[in-house]
PDB file of C-alpha atoms in Angstrom:
ATOM      1  CA  MET A 284      -8.947   2.203  75.155  1.00 72.00           C
ATOM      2  CA  SER A 285      -5.554   3.528  76.020  1.00 90.00           C
ATOM      3  CA  LYS A 286      -4.179   6.615  74.132  1.00 95.00           C
ATOM      4  CA  VAL A 287      -3.253   5.836  70.537  1.00 98.00           C
ATOM      5  CA  LYS A 288      -1.227   8.181  68.308  1.00 98.00           C
ATOM      6  CA  ILE A 289      -1.307   7.574  64.466  1.00 98.00           C
ATOM      7  CA  ILE A 290       0.568   9.534  61.916  1.00 98.00           C
ATOM      8  CA  SER A 291      -0.160   9.246  58.196  1.00 98.00           C
ATOM      9  CA  TRP A 292       2.000  10.588  55.331  1.00 97.00           C
ATOM     10  CA  ASN A 293       2.153  10.454  51.632  1.00 95.00           C
ATOM     11  CA  ALA A 294       5.876  10.290  51.575  1.00 92.00           C
ATOM     12  CA  ASN A 295       6.389  10.140  47.775  1.00 90.00           C
ATOM     13  CA  GLY A 296       9.279   7.740  48.015  1.00 89.00           C
ATOM     14  CA  ILE A 297       9.902   6.244  51.420  1.00 89.00           C
ATOM     15  CA  ARG A 298      13.415   5.209  50.757  1.00 88.00           C
ATOM     16  CA  THR A 299      14.580   8.738  49.887  1.00 87.00           C
ATOM     17  CA  ARG A 300      12.664  10.172  52.977  1.00 90.00           C
ATOM     18  CA  ILE A 301      14.643   7.759  55.200  1.00 89.00           C
ATOM     19  CA  LYS A 302      17.941   8.301  53.557  1.00 88.00           C
ATOM     20  CA  ASN A 303      17.508  12.169  53.986  1.00 90.00           C
ATOM     21  CA  LYS A 304      16.211  11.690  57.595  1.00 91.00           C
ATOM     22  CA  ASP A 305      12.942  13.360  56.533  1.00 91.00           C
ATOM     23  CA  THR A 306      11.226  10.749  58.476  1.00 93.00           C
ATOM     24  CA  ASP A 307      13.174  11.387  61.750  1.00 93.00           C
ATOM     25  CA  PRO A 308      10.592  13.866  63.139  1.00 94.00           C
ATOM     26  CA  ILE A 309       7.797  11.330  62.618  1.00 95.00           C
ATOM     27  CA  PHE A 310       9.631   8.589  64.415  1.00 95.00           C
ATOM     28  CA  GLU A 311      10.763  11.017  67.161  1.00 95.00           C
ATOM     29  CA  ALA A 312       7.116  11.773  67.809  1.00 95.00           C
ATOM     30  CA  GLU A 313       6.784   8.093  68.863  1.00 96.00           C
ATOM     31  CA  PRO A 314       3.450   7.384  67.300  1.00 98.00           C
ATOM     32  CA  ASP A 315       1.959   3.954  67.970  1.00 98.00           C
ATOM     33  CA  ILE A 316       1.063   3.579  64.243  1.00 98.00           C
ATOM     34  CA  ILE A 317       2.737   5.193  61.190  1.00 98.00           C
ATOM     35  CA  LEU A 318       1.014   4.970  57.729  1.00 98.00           C
ATOM     36  CA  PHE A 319       3.016   5.890  54.652  1.00 95.00           C
ATOM     37  CA  GLN A 320       1.522   6.042  51.139  1.00 95.00           C
ATOM     38  CA  GLU A 321       3.275   6.309  47.767  1.00 91.00           C
ATOM     39  CA  THR A 322       6.145   4.429  49.039  1.00 90.00           C
ATOM     40  CA  LYS A 323       7.576   3.617  45.633  1.00 86.00           C
ATOM     41  CA  ALA A 324       9.389   0.795  47.254  1.00 78.00           C
ATOM     42  CA  GLU A 325       9.358  -3.044  47.856  1.00 70.00           C
ATOM     43  CA  TYR A 326      10.084  -4.552  51.181  1.00 68.00           C
ATOM     44  CA  GLU A 327      13.103  -6.331  49.796  1.00 68.00           C
ATOM     45  CA  LYS A 328      14.672  -3.026  48.779  1.00 68.00           C
ATOM     46  CA  MET A 329      14.157  -1.369  52.231  1.00 75.00           C
ATOM     47  CA  THR A 330      17.275  -0.835  54.437  1.00 74.00           C
ATOM     48  CA  LYS A 331      17.318  -3.912  56.777  1.00 81.00           C
ATOM     49  CA  LYS A 332      19.240  -2.083  59.350  1.00 79.00           C
ATOM     50  CA  PHE A 333      16.581   0.636  59.527  1.00 84.00           C
ATOM     51  CA  LEU A 334      13.745  -1.863  59.728  1.00 84.00           C
ATOM     52  CA  ASN A 335      15.480  -3.986  62.486  1.00 86.00           C
ATOM     53  CA  GLU A 336      16.147  -1.072  64.532  1.00 88.00           C
ATOM     54  CA  CYS A 337      13.141   1.134  64.068  1.00 92.00           C
ATOM     55  CA  GLY A 338      10.997  -0.468  66.892  1.00 93.00           C
ATOM     56  CA  TYR A 339       8.062  -1.262  64.756  1.00 95.00           C
ATOM     57  CA  ASN A 340       6.262  -4.218  63.216  1.00 94.00           C
ATOM     58  CA  THR A 341       6.219  -3.417  59.386  1.00 93.00           C
ATOM     59  CA  TYR A 342       3.775  -4.417  56.657  1.00 92.00           C
ATOM     60  CA  PHE A 343       4.344  -3.441  53.068  1.00 89.00           C
ATOM     61  CA  LEU A 344       2.228  -3.492  49.897  1.00 87.00           C
ATOM     62  CA  LYS A 345       4.044  -2.748  46.589  1.00 79.00           C
ATOM     63  CA  GLY A 346       2.522  -0.399  44.191  1.00 73.00           C
ATOM     64  CA  GLU A 347       1.533  -0.938  40.516  1.00 68.00           C
ATOM     65  CA  THR A 348       5.159  -0.195  39.577  1.00 63.00           C
ATOM     66  CA  GLN A 349       8.350   0.828  41.385  1.00 65.00           C
ATOM     67  CA  ARG A 350       7.537   4.408  40.449  1.00 64.00           C
ATOM     68  CA  THR A 351       3.992   4.527  41.616  1.00 69.00           C
ATOM     69  CA  GLY A 352       1.852   3.711  44.681  1.00 79.00           C
ATOM     70  CA  GLY A 353       2.631   1.344  47.553  1.00 88.00           C
ATOM     71  CA  LEU A 354       1.836   1.379  51.263  1.00 92.00           C
ATOM     72  CA  ALA A 355       3.918   0.884  54.375  1.00 92.00           C
ATOM     73  CA  THR A 356       2.370   0.396  57.818  1.00 95.00           C
ATOM     74  CA  PHE A 357       4.509   0.646  60.908  1.00 96.00           C
ATOM     75  CA  THR A 358       2.832  -0.535  64.225  1.00 97.00           C
ATOM     76  CA  LYS A 359       4.046  -1.046  67.713  1.00 97.00           C
ATOM     77  CA  GLU A 360       1.302  -3.367  68.649  1.00 96.00           C
ATOM     78  CA  THR A 361       1.068  -6.545  66.474  1.00 96.00           C
ATOM     79  CA  PRO A 362      -2.246  -6.637  64.697  1.00 96.00           C
ATOM     80  CA  LYS A 363      -4.444  -9.645  65.104  1.00 96.00           C
ATOM     81  CA  ILE A 364      -5.141  -9.811  61.407  1.00 93.00           C
ATOM     82  CA  VAL A 365      -3.619  -8.064  58.398  1.00 92.00           C
ATOM     83  CA  LYS A 366      -5.653  -8.177  55.051  1.00 88.00           C
ATOM     84  CA  ARG A 367      -4.116  -6.939  51.807  1.00 82.00           C
ATOM     85  CA  PHE A 368      -7.294  -5.335  50.447  1.00 80.00           C
ATOM     86  CA  PHE A 369     -10.757  -4.273  51.684  1.00 75.00           C
ATOM     87  CA  ASN A 370     -12.113  -6.314  48.754  1.00 66.00           C
ATOM     88  CA  GLU A 371     -10.857  -9.144  46.614  1.00 61.00           C
ATOM     89  CA  SER A 372      -9.858  -7.247  43.557  1.00 59.00           C
ATOM     90  CA  GLU A 373      -6.289  -7.257  42.443  1.00 54.00           C
ATOM     91  CA  ASP A 374      -7.044  -3.633  41.135  1.00 53.00           C
ATOM     92  CA  ALA A 375      -6.547  -2.579  44.762  1.00 54.00           C
ATOM     93  CA  LEU A 376      -2.891  -3.644  44.654  1.00 57.00           C
ATOM     94  CA  GLY A 377      -0.766  -1.302  46.643  1.00 59.00           C
ATOM     95  CA  ARG A 378      -3.745   0.884  47.592  1.00 85.00           C
ATOM     96  CA  ALA A 379      -5.490  -0.753  50.618  1.00 90.00           C
ATOM     97  CA  SER A 380      -4.749  -2.723  53.763  1.00 92.00           C
ATOM     98  CA  VAL A 381      -6.915  -3.618  56.699  1.00 94.00           C
ATOM     99  CA  LEU A 382      -5.353  -4.243  60.141  1.00 96.00           C
ATOM    100  CA  GLU A 383      -7.347  -5.450  63.115  1.00 97.00           C
ATOM    101  CA  PHE A 384      -6.257  -4.526  66.659  1.00 97.00           C
ATOM    102  CA  ASP A 385      -7.811  -5.323  69.924  1.00 95.00           C
ATOM    103  CA  ASP A 386      -9.461  -1.932  70.226  1.00 96.00           C
ATOM    104  CA  PHE A 387     -10.275  -1.016  66.594  1.00 97.00           C
ATOM    105  CA  THR A 388      -9.849  -1.800  62.945  1.00 97.00           C
ATOM    106  CA  LEU A 389      -7.520   0.411  60.828  1.00 97.00           C
ATOM    107  CA  VAL A 390      -8.213   0.728  56.977  1.00 97.00           C
ATOM    108  CA  HIS A 391      -5.092   2.090  55.306  1.00 96.00           C
ATOM    109  CA  VAL A 392      -5.901   3.620  51.927  1.00 95.00           C
ATOM    110  CA  TYR A 393      -4.215   5.361  48.990  1.00 94.00           C
ATOM    111  CA  GLY A 394      -6.796   6.564  46.483  1.00 93.00           C
ATOM    112  CA  PRO A 395      -6.015   6.832  42.831  1.00 90.00           C
ATOM    113  CA  ALA A 396      -5.636  10.232  41.378  1.00 87.00           C
ATOM    114  CA  GLY A 397      -8.406   9.708  38.839  1.00 82.00           C
ATOM    115  CA  THR A 398      -6.994  12.428  36.540  1.00 80.00           C
ATOM    116  CA  GLY A 399      -6.192  12.534  32.829  1.00 74.00           C
ATOM    117  CA  ASN A 400      -9.115  10.726  31.302  1.00 84.00           C
ATOM    118  CA  LYS A 401     -12.430   9.205  31.820  1.00 87.00           C
ATOM    119  CA  ALA A 402     -11.110   5.708  32.403  1.00 87.00           C
ATOM    120  CA  LYS A 403      -8.853   7.034  35.287  1.00 87.00           C
ATOM    121  CA  LEU A 404     -11.823   8.631  36.908  1.00 90.00           C
ATOM    122  CA  GLU A 405     -13.855   5.476  36.619  1.00 90.00           C
ATOM    123  CA  GLU A 406     -11.008   3.563  38.114  1.00 88.00           C
ATOM    124  CA  LYS A 407     -10.934   5.911  41.148  1.00 90.00           C
ATOM    125  CA  LEU A 408     -14.663   5.794  41.598  1.00 92.00           C
ATOM    126  CA  ALA A 409     -14.586   1.898  41.379  1.00 90.00           C
ATOM    127  CA  TYR A 410     -11.881   1.968  44.070  1.00 91.00           C
ATOM    128  CA  PHE A 411     -13.917   4.132  46.344  1.00 93.00           C
ATOM    129  CA  ASN A 412     -17.179   2.235  45.778  1.00 92.00           C
ATOM    130  CA  ALA A 413     -15.421  -0.801  47.077  1.00 91.00           C
ATOM    131  CA  LEU A 414     -14.284   1.153  50.110  1.00 93.00           C
ATOM    132  CA  LEU A 415     -17.811   2.352  50.719  1.00 95.00           C
ATOM    133  CA  GLU A 416     -19.197  -1.265  50.371  1.00 94.00           C
ATOM    134  CA  PHE A 417     -16.601  -2.320  53.066  1.00 93.00           C
ATOM    135  CA  ALA A 418     -17.458   0.581  55.274  1.00 96.00           C
ATOM    136  CA  LYS A 419     -21.152  -0.337  55.192  1.00 96.00           C
ATOM    137  CA  LYS A 420     -20.289  -3.633  56.694  1.00 95.00           C
ATOM    138  CA  VAL A 421     -18.168  -2.221  59.475  1.00 96.00           C
ATOM    139  CA  ALA A 422     -20.014   0.975  60.151  1.00 96.00           C
ATOM    140  CA  ASP A 423     -21.332  -0.244  63.587  1.00 97.00           C
ATOM    141  CA  LYS A 424     -17.769  -1.203  64.749  1.00 97.00           C
ATOM    142  CA  ASP A 425     -14.722   0.776  65.879  1.00 98.00           C
ATOM    143  CA  VAL A 426     -13.045   1.695  62.706  1.00 98.00           C
ATOM    144  CA  ILE A 427     -10.443   4.239  61.420  1.00 98.00           C
ATOM    145  CA  ILE A 428     -10.143   4.874  57.675  1.00 98.00           C
ATOM    146  CA  ALA A 429      -6.972   6.704  57.045  1.00 98.00           C
ATOM    147  CA  GLY A 430      -4.517   7.904  54.278  1.00 97.00           C
ATOM    148  CA  ASP A 431      -4.353   9.905  51.134  1.00 96.00           C
ATOM    149  CA  PHE A 432      -7.857   9.942  49.531  1.00 96.00           C
ATOM    150  CA  ASN A 433      -6.883  12.163  46.585  1.00 94.00           C
ATOM    151  CA  ILE A 434     -10.136  14.020  47.074  1.00 95.00           C
ATOM    152  CA  ALA A 435     -10.754  17.507  48.340  1.00 95.00           C
ATOM    153  CA  HIS A 436     -14.160  17.180  50.116  1.00 96.00           C
ATOM    154  CA  THR A 437     -15.535  20.663  50.513  1.00 95.00           C
ATOM    155  CA  GLU A 438     -14.772  24.256  49.583  1.00 94.00           C
ATOM    156  CA  ASN A 439     -12.648  24.622  52.749  1.00 95.00           C
ATOM    157  CA  ASP A 440     -10.417  21.840  51.659  1.00 95.00           C
ATOM    158  CA  ILE A 441      -9.190  23.354  48.449  1.00 95.00           C
ATOM    159  CA  PHE A 442      -7.687  26.693  47.493  1.00 93.00           C
ATOM    160  CA  ASP A 443      -8.526  26.886  43.747  1.00 86.00           C
ATOM    161  CA  LEU A 444     -12.100  25.725  43.058  1.00 82.00           C
ATOM    162  CA  ASP A 445     -11.615  26.004  39.378  1.00 77.00           C
ATOM    163  CA  THR A 446      -8.957  23.311  39.053  1.00 71.00           C
ATOM    164  CA  LYS A 447     -11.500  20.555  39.073  1.00 61.00           C
ATOM    165  CA  VAL A 448      -8.676  18.094  39.500  1.00 63.00           C
ATOM    166  CA  THR A 449      -9.685  16.814  42.879  1.00 75.00           C
ATOM    167  CA  PHE A 450     -12.920  18.588  43.305  1.00 83.00           C
ATOM    168  CA  LYS A 451     -15.277  16.818  41.007  1.00 88.00           C
ATOM    169  CA  GLU A 452     -18.798  16.185  42.342  1.00 90.00           C
ATOM    170  CA  GLU A 453     -18.494  12.441  41.646  1.00 92.00           C
ATOM    171  CA  GLU A 454     -15.441  12.213  44.032  1.00 92.00           C
ATOM    172  CA  ARG A 455     -16.789  14.517  46.689  1.00 94.00           C
ATOM    173  CA  LYS A 456     -19.956  12.405  46.727  1.00 96.00           C
ATOM    174  CA  VAL A 457     -17.792   9.516  47.887  1.00 95.00           C
ATOM    175  CA  LEU A 458     -16.921  11.278  51.185  1.00 97.00           C
ATOM    176  CA  ASP A 459     -20.446  12.467  51.563  1.00 98.00           C
ATOM    177  CA  GLU A 460     -21.487   8.885  51.516  1.00 98.00           C
ATOM    178  CA  LEU A 461     -18.910   7.855  53.942  1.00 98.00           C
ATOM    179  CA  GLU A 462     -20.183  10.492  56.334  1.00 98.00           C
ATOM    180  CA  ALA A 463     -23.763   9.319  55.820  1.00 98.00           C
ATOM    181  CA  LEU A 464     -22.601   5.897  57.046  1.00 98.00           C
ATOM    182  CA  GLY A 465     -21.643   7.657  60.309  1.00 98.00           C
ATOM    183  CA  PHE A 466     -17.911   8.129  59.740  1.00 98.00           C
ATOM    184  CA  VAL A 467     -16.596  11.377  60.949  1.00 98.00           C
ATOM    185  CA  ASP A 468     -13.812  13.612  59.497  1.00 98.00           C
ATOM    186  CA  ALA A 469     -11.679  13.847  62.619  1.00 98.00           C
ATOM    187  CA  PHE A 470      -9.858  17.055  61.601  1.00 98.00           C
ATOM    188  CA  ARG A 471     -13.193  18.871  61.217  1.00 98.00           C
ATOM    189  CA  LEU A 472     -14.082  18.142  64.851  1.00 98.00           C
ATOM    190  CA  PHE A 473     -11.541  20.745  65.792  1.00 97.00           C
ATOM    191  CA  ASN A 474     -11.135  23.044  62.681  1.00 96.00           C
ATOM    192  CA  ASP A 475     -13.799  24.623  60.480  1.00 95.00           C
ATOM    193  CA  ASP A 476     -11.382  26.843  58.552  1.00 94.00           C
ATOM    194  CA  LYS A 477      -9.647  26.377  55.199  1.00 95.00           C
ATOM    195  CA  ALA A 478      -6.850  23.966  55.667  1.00 95.00           C
ATOM    196  CA  TYR A 479      -4.615  21.936  53.413  1.00 96.00           C
ATOM    197  CA  SER A 480      -2.269  18.979  53.559  1.00 96.00           C
ATOM    198  CA  SER A 481      -1.065  18.955  49.934  1.00 94.00           C
ATOM    199  CA  TRP A 482       0.648  21.473  47.693  1.00 93.00           C
ATOM    200  CA  LYS A 483       1.860  21.231  44.113  1.00 88.00           C
ATOM    201  CA  THR A 484       5.005  23.175  44.812  1.00 87.00           C
ATOM    202  CA  GLN A 485       6.941  24.844  47.577  1.00 87.00           C
ATOM    203  CA  GLU A 486       5.841  28.251  46.392  1.00 89.00           C
ATOM    204  CA  ALA A 487       2.256  27.058  46.544  1.00 89.00           C
ATOM    205  CA  LYS A 488       2.867  25.925  50.109  1.00 89.00           C
ATOM    206  CA  ASP A 489       4.470  29.196  51.031  1.00 88.00           C
ATOM    207  CA  ASN A 490       1.352  30.894  49.672  1.00 90.00           C
ATOM    208  CA  ASN A 491      -1.021  28.348  51.416  1.00 88.00           C
ATOM    209  CA  GLU A 492      -2.476  27.442  48.045  1.00 91.00           C
ATOM    210  CA  GLY A 493      -3.185  23.715  48.365  1.00 93.00           C
ATOM    211  CA  ALA A 494      -5.802  21.086  48.993  1.00 94.00           C
ATOM    212  CA  ARG A 495      -6.637  18.783  51.849  1.00 96.00           C
ATOM    213  CA  LEU A 496      -6.483  15.273  50.434  1.00 96.00           C
ATOM    214  CA  ASP A 497      -5.377  13.303  53.525  1.00 97.00           C
ATOM    215  CA  TYR A 498      -7.842  12.263  56.158  1.00 98.00           C
ATOM    216  CA  PHE A 499      -8.682  10.312  59.221  1.00 98.00           C
ATOM    217  CA  PHE A 500     -12.351   9.194  59.119  1.00 98.00           C
ATOM    218  CA  VAL A 501     -13.444   7.492  62.421  1.00 98.00           C
ATOM    219  CA  SER A 502     -16.657   5.536  62.953  1.00 98.00           C
ATOM    220  CA  LYS A 503     -19.375   7.122  64.933  1.00 97.00           C
ATOM    221  CA  SER A 504     -18.566   4.982  68.038  1.00 97.00           C
ATOM    222  CA  LEU A 505     -15.025   6.495  68.097  1.00 98.00           C
ATOM    223  CA  LYS A 506     -15.973  10.018  67.623  1.00 97.00           C
ATOM    224  CA  ASP A 507     -15.975  10.830  71.434  1.00 97.00           C
ATOM    225  CA  SER A 508     -12.566   9.147  71.751  1.00 97.00           C
ATOM    226  CA  VAL A 509     -10.938  11.645  69.395  1.00 98.00           C
ATOM    227  CA  LYS A 510      -8.603  13.894  71.440  1.00 98.00           C
ATOM    228  CA  SER A 511      -6.876  15.783  68.529  1.00 98.00           C
ATOM    229  CA  SER A 512      -6.470  15.772  64.847  1.00 98.00           C
ATOM    230  CA  ASP A 513      -3.786  17.945  63.141  1.00 97.00           C
ATOM    231  CA  ILE A 514      -1.933  18.586  59.995  1.00 97.00           C
ATOM    232  CA  LEU A 515       1.831  18.573  60.718  1.00 96.00           C
ATOM    233  CA  VAL A 516       2.660  21.481  58.301  1.00 91.00           C
ATOM    234  CA  ASP A 517       6.176  22.004  59.764  1.00 89.00           C
ATOM    235  CA  ILE A 518       7.397  18.622  58.513  1.00 85.00           C
ATOM    236  CA  ASP A 519       8.577  19.334  54.863  1.00 76.00           C
ATOM    237  CA  SER A 520      10.260  17.353  52.007  1.00 73.00           C
ATOM    238  CA  ALA A 521       7.288  16.016  50.365  1.00 75.00           C
ATOM    239  CA  LYS A 522       4.233  17.421  48.483  1.00 89.00           C
ATOM    240  CA  HIS A 523       2.047  16.297  51.287  1.00 94.00           C
ATOM    241  CA  ALA A 524       2.257  17.141  55.055  1.00 95.00           C
ATOM    242  CA  PRO A 525       1.760  14.408  57.521  1.00 97.00           C
ATOM    243  CA  ILE A 526      -1.447  14.210  59.444  1.00 98.00           C
ATOM    244  CA  GLU A 527      -1.900  13.144  63.056  1.00 98.00           C
ATOM    245  CA  LEU A 528      -4.747  11.648  65.105  1.00 98.00           C
ATOM    246  CA  ILE A 529      -4.835  10.934  68.868  1.00 98.00           C
ATOM    247  CA  ILE A 530      -7.508   8.816  70.283  1.00 98.00           C
ATOM    248  CA  GLU A 531      -8.105   7.585  73.780  1.00 95.00           C
TER     249      GLU A 531
END
């Protein structure tokens, strides 16, 4: 496998990020694949000049509404197959896509927040149970699962344990089960300390009071191919920082 760089970012409105040039540092880094979550945009409303000149193949999934959800995947290599979901449920609309390349399969995810009431949590767990079922089928293949999971996995992934918002046992168990299938949290191959990729406010970011909700999970077969995995905290303008994975 040649070197592949992937950057994933919950952009919280991709058109605004492009208009304000917030995405420039990401494109200037020349990743092979860029994953955007919470795009809040339909392909038809994207700037055609930008899409024509960005140098990437682009694949979009609209969210539940124009104000929520949505995925955009930018790739230099044309995938062999692009699937809209990792299961057949329409409930996954705007929250999952699967792209098969020559060297690996990429699962692009944006997990539901699961907050507010019991129904929302059940919706979130149903989404991740579907992901786990898919992961079981492909665990022995070269697979990368990436995006905003909306889950803080361990105590080192969240500043305030008492928030309970993204640190419920039911949610954390999802990532425990994903690791039990052999998938590896790429960032934790290089960093055992507290680290965050999401902050509620700029003040919280300045005080480093956040949560790590964004992940690259790689299958066991790809573990030794991971060269680096970082949180790009210097790129501002959204509540999430981009994350980067390099494999070779």
